[in-house]
PDB file of C-alpha atoms in Angstrom:
ATOM      1  CA  GLN A 196       9.452  25.021  15.318  1.00 88.00           C
ATOM      2  CA  VAL A 197       7.261  21.970  15.809  1.00 95.00           C
ATOM      3  CA  GLN A 198       7.133  19.125  13.305  1.00 96.00           C
ATOM      4  CA  LEU A 199       5.096  15.958  12.982  1.00 97.00           C
ATOM      5  CA  VAL A 200       6.714  13.191  10.949  1.00 96.00           C
ATOM      6  CA  GLU A 201       4.767  10.106   9.941  1.00 95.00           C
ATOM      7  CA  SER A 202       6.040   6.718   8.847  1.00 94.00           C
ATOM      8  CA  GLY A 203       4.740   3.243   8.199  1.00 95.00           C
ATOM      9  CA  GLY A 204       2.461   3.546   5.197  1.00 94.00           C
ATOM     10  CA  GLY A 205       2.634   1.226   2.222  1.00 97.00           C
ATOM     11  CA  LEU A 206       0.900  -1.365   0.096  1.00 98.00           C
ATOM     12  CA  VAL A 207      -0.817  -4.337   1.702  1.00 98.00           C
ATOM     13  CA  GLN A 208      -3.328  -6.954   0.651  1.00 98.00           C
ATOM     14  CA  ALA A 209      -6.835  -6.972   2.044  1.00 98.00           C
ATOM     15  CA  GLY A 210      -6.862  -8.618   5.456  1.00 98.00           C
ATOM     16  CA  GLY A 211      -3.327  -7.531   6.199  1.00 98.00           C
ATOM     17  CA  SER A 212      -1.936  -5.121   8.782  1.00 98.00           C
ATOM     18  CA  LEU A 213       0.058  -1.919   8.889  1.00 98.00           C
ATOM     19  CA  ARG A 214       1.303   0.230  11.717  1.00 98.00           C
ATOM     20  CA  LEU A 215       1.569   3.973  11.305  1.00 98.00           C
ATOM     21  CA  SER A 216       3.756   6.071  13.572  1.00 98.00           C
ATOM     22  CA  CYS A 217       3.969   9.802  14.105  1.00 98.00           C
ATOM     23  CA  ALA A 218       6.647  11.619  16.074  1.00 98.00           C
ATOM     24  CA  ALA A 219       6.413  15.206  17.246  1.00 98.00           C
ATOM     25  CA  SER A 220       9.619  17.170  17.629  1.00 97.00           C
ATOM     26  CA  GLY A 221      10.754  20.706  18.290  1.00 96.00           C
ATOM     27  CA  SER A 222       9.771  23.194  20.928  1.00 93.00           C
ATOM     28  CA  ILE A 223       7.059  21.345  22.843  1.00 96.00           C
ATOM     29  CA  PHE A 224       5.716  22.231  26.267  1.00 96.00           C
ATOM     30  CA  LYS A 225       2.776  19.820  26.224  1.00 95.00           C
ATOM     31  CA  ILE A 226       0.752  17.767  23.746  1.00 97.00           C
ATOM     32  CA  ASN A 227      -2.983  17.466  24.246  1.00 96.00           C
ATOM     33  CA  ALA A 228      -5.055  15.373  21.849  1.00 97.00           C
ATOM     34  CA  MET A 229      -3.433  13.411  19.039  1.00 98.00           C
ATOM     35  CA  ARG A 230      -5.398  12.164  16.059  1.00 98.00           C
ATOM     36  CA  TRP A 231      -5.205  10.299  12.792  1.00 98.00           C
ATOM     37  CA  TYR A 232      -7.181  11.522   9.786  1.00 98.00           C
ATOM     38  CA  ARG A 233      -7.404  10.070   6.309  1.00 98.00           C
ATOM     39  CA  GLN A 234      -8.360  11.367   2.916  1.00 98.00           C
ATOM     40  CA  ALA A 235      -9.253   9.141  -0.004  1.00 97.00           C
ATOM     41  CA  PRO A 236      -9.251  10.458  -3.581  1.00 92.00           C
ATOM     42  CA  GLY A 237     -12.304  12.594  -4.246  1.00 94.00           C
ATOM     43  CA  LYS A 238     -13.422  12.467  -0.615  1.00 96.00           C
ATOM     44  CA  GLN A 239     -13.256  14.792   2.344  1.00 97.00           C
ATOM     45  CA  ARG A 240     -10.696  14.286   5.046  1.00 97.00           C
ATOM     46  CA  GLU A 241     -12.196  12.280   7.903  1.00 98.00           C
ATOM     47  CA  LEU A 242     -11.212  11.712  11.500  1.00 98.00           C
ATOM     48  CA  VAL A 243     -10.220   8.072  11.963  1.00 98.00           C
ATOM     49  CA  ALA A 244      -9.094   7.902  15.574  1.00 98.00           C
ATOM     50  CA  ALA A 245      -8.175  10.172  18.448  1.00 98.00           C
ATOM     51  CA  VAL A 246      -6.510   9.847  21.840  1.00 98.00           C
ATOM     52  CA  THR A 247      -6.610  12.473  24.567  1.00 96.00           C
ATOM     53  CA  LYS A 248      -3.762  13.329  26.914  1.00 92.00           C
ATOM     54  CA  SER A 249      -5.452  11.177  29.545  1.00 93.00           C
ATOM     55  CA  GLY A 250      -5.582   8.208  27.189  1.00 93.00           C
ATOM     56  CA  SER A 251      -9.239   8.184  26.206  1.00 97.00           C
ATOM     57  CA  THR A 252      -9.783   7.025  22.653  1.00 98.00           C
ATOM     58  CA  ASN A 253     -12.475   7.228  20.032  1.00 97.00           C
ATOM     59  CA  TYR A 254     -12.815   5.848  16.533  1.00 98.00           C
ATOM     60  CA  VAL A 255     -14.886   6.346  13.415  1.00 98.00           C
ATOM     61  CA  GLU A 256     -17.442   3.544  13.218  1.00 98.00           C
ATOM     62  CA  SER A 257     -15.918   1.971  10.115  1.00 98.00           C
ATOM     63  CA  VAL A 258     -12.623   1.108  11.854  1.00 98.00           C
ATOM     64  CA  LYS A 259     -13.854   0.073  15.307  1.00 98.00           C
ATOM     65  CA  GLY A 260     -12.495  -3.318  16.269  1.00 98.00           C
ATOM     66  CA  ARG A 261      -9.826  -3.182  13.546  1.00 98.00           C
ATOM     67  CA  PHE A 262      -7.712  -0.099  14.338  1.00 98.00           C
ATOM     68  CA  THR A 263      -6.042   0.837  17.613  1.00 98.00           C
ATOM     69  CA  ILE A 264      -4.584   4.232  18.434  1.00 98.00           C
ATOM     70  CA  SER A 265      -1.946   4.570  21.105  1.00 97.00           C
ATOM     71  CA  ARG A 266       0.477   7.187  22.328  1.00 97.00           C
ATOM     72  CA  ASP A 267       3.721   7.430  24.224  1.00 95.00           C
ATOM     73  CA  ILE A 268       3.621  10.670  26.136  1.00 92.00           C
ATOM     74  CA  GLY A 269       7.286  10.520  27.087  1.00 92.00           C
ATOM     75  CA  LYS A 270       8.374  10.108  23.468  1.00 95.00           C
ATOM     76  CA  ASN A 271       5.776  12.473  21.947  1.00 96.00           C
ATOM     77  CA  THR A 272       4.588   9.781  19.578  1.00 97.00           C
ATOM     78  CA  VAL A 273       1.278   8.363  18.444  1.00 98.00           C
ATOM     79  CA  ALA A 274       0.708   5.156  16.542  1.00 98.00           C
ATOM     80  CA  LEU A 275      -2.158   3.614  14.613  1.00 98.00           C
ATOM     81  CA  GLN A 276      -2.250  -0.159  14.408  1.00 98.00           C
ATOM     82  CA  MET A 277      -4.428  -1.170  11.498  1.00 98.00           C
ATOM     83  CA  ASN A 278      -5.572  -4.775  11.223  1.00 98.00           C
ATOM     84  CA  SER A 279      -7.969  -6.552   8.879  1.00 98.00           C
ATOM     85  CA  LEU A 280      -7.432  -3.844   6.317  1.00 98.00           C
ATOM     86  CA  LYS A 281      -9.979  -3.358   3.549  1.00 98.00           C
ATOM     87  CA  PRO A 282      -9.656  -1.718   0.143  1.00 97.00           C
ATOM     88  CA  GLU A 283     -11.876   1.091   1.397  1.00 97.00           C
ATOM     89  CA  ASP A 284      -9.174   1.953   3.938  1.00 98.00           C
ATOM     90  CA  THR A 285      -6.986   3.144   1.066  1.00 98.00           C
ATOM     91  CA  ALA A 286      -6.163   6.804   1.652  1.00 98.00           C
ATOM     92  CA  VAL A 287      -3.486   9.239   2.661  1.00 98.00           C
ATOM     93  CA  TYR A 288      -3.276   9.157   6.442  1.00 98.00           C
ATOM     94  CA  TYR A 289      -2.394  12.302   8.358  1.00 98.00           C
ATOM     95  CA  CYS A 290      -1.226  12.736  11.912  1.00 98.00           C
ATOM     96  CA  ASN A 291      -2.631  15.728  13.794  1.00 98.00           C
ATOM     97  CA  ALA A 292      -1.791  17.015  17.259  1.00 98.00           C
ATOM     98  CA  GLU A 293      -2.865  19.827  19.552  1.00 97.00           C
ATOM     99  CA  ILE A 294       0.479  21.096  20.796  1.00 97.00           C
ATOM    100  CA  MET A 295       1.421  23.776  23.286  1.00 96.00           C
ATOM    101  CA  PRO A 296       4.832  25.111  22.296  1.00 95.00           C
ATOM    102  CA  THR A 297       4.653  27.354  25.361  1.00 94.00           C
ATOM    103  CA  PRO A 298       2.331  27.368  28.409  1.00 94.00           C
ATOM    104  CA  LEU A 299       0.347  30.183  26.795  1.00 96.00           C
ATOM    105  CA  ASN A 300      -0.375  28.893  23.283  1.00 95.00           C
ATOM    106  CA  THR A 301      -1.979  25.884  21.647  1.00 96.00           C
ATOM    107  CA  TYR A 302      -1.806  25.143  17.944  1.00 97.00           C
ATOM    108  CA  SER A 303      -2.958  22.357  15.665  1.00 97.00           C
ATOM    109  CA  TYR A 304      -0.128  20.742  13.730  1.00 97.00           C
ATOM    110  CA  TRP A 305      -0.258  18.325  10.804  1.00 98.00           C
ATOM    111  CA  GLY A 306       2.105  15.764   9.424  1.00 97.00           C
ATOM    112  CA  GLN A 307       2.894  15.482   5.737  1.00 96.00           C
ATOM    113  CA  GLY A 308       0.745  12.406   5.219  1.00 97.00           C
ATOM    114  CA  THR A 309       1.568   8.798   4.441  1.00 97.00           C
ATOM    115  CA  GLN A 310      -0.088   6.697   1.723  1.00 98.00           C
ATOM    116  CA  VAL A 311      -1.868   3.478   2.675  1.00 98.00           C
ATOM    117  CA  THR A 312      -3.009   1.309  -0.220  1.00 98.00           C
ATOM    118  CA  VAL A 313      -4.988  -1.871   0.329  1.00 98.00           C
ATOM    119  CA  SER A 314      -5.355  -4.161  -2.665  1.00 97.00           C
ATOM    120  CA  ALA A 315      -8.317  -6.489  -3.071  1.00 95.00           C
TER     121      ALA A 315
END
């Protein structure tokens, strides 16, 4: 059984910072890409940032220069450092990972989500 557990959400004023963390646990052979998504009320879930197993990263245009995704392969964790937060960053943030529980299978797993609220 593989689980992703997120932490680090909360309430912050515009211009502030938050750091989200996500830890994968359970039967894990290998983790490929790890990603952060977000979903604001009434909107579709969108990909915010992704990091491959080789360390390549990409970001949605609206967070470039403000957010940084990083991973610790040895600890099976991924983090999202969010700086210069804006009210429009308010959303539930979800961790997602492509995990191989065995050498033969790859599945997409999701965390439970963590609320980020940015006040004006």
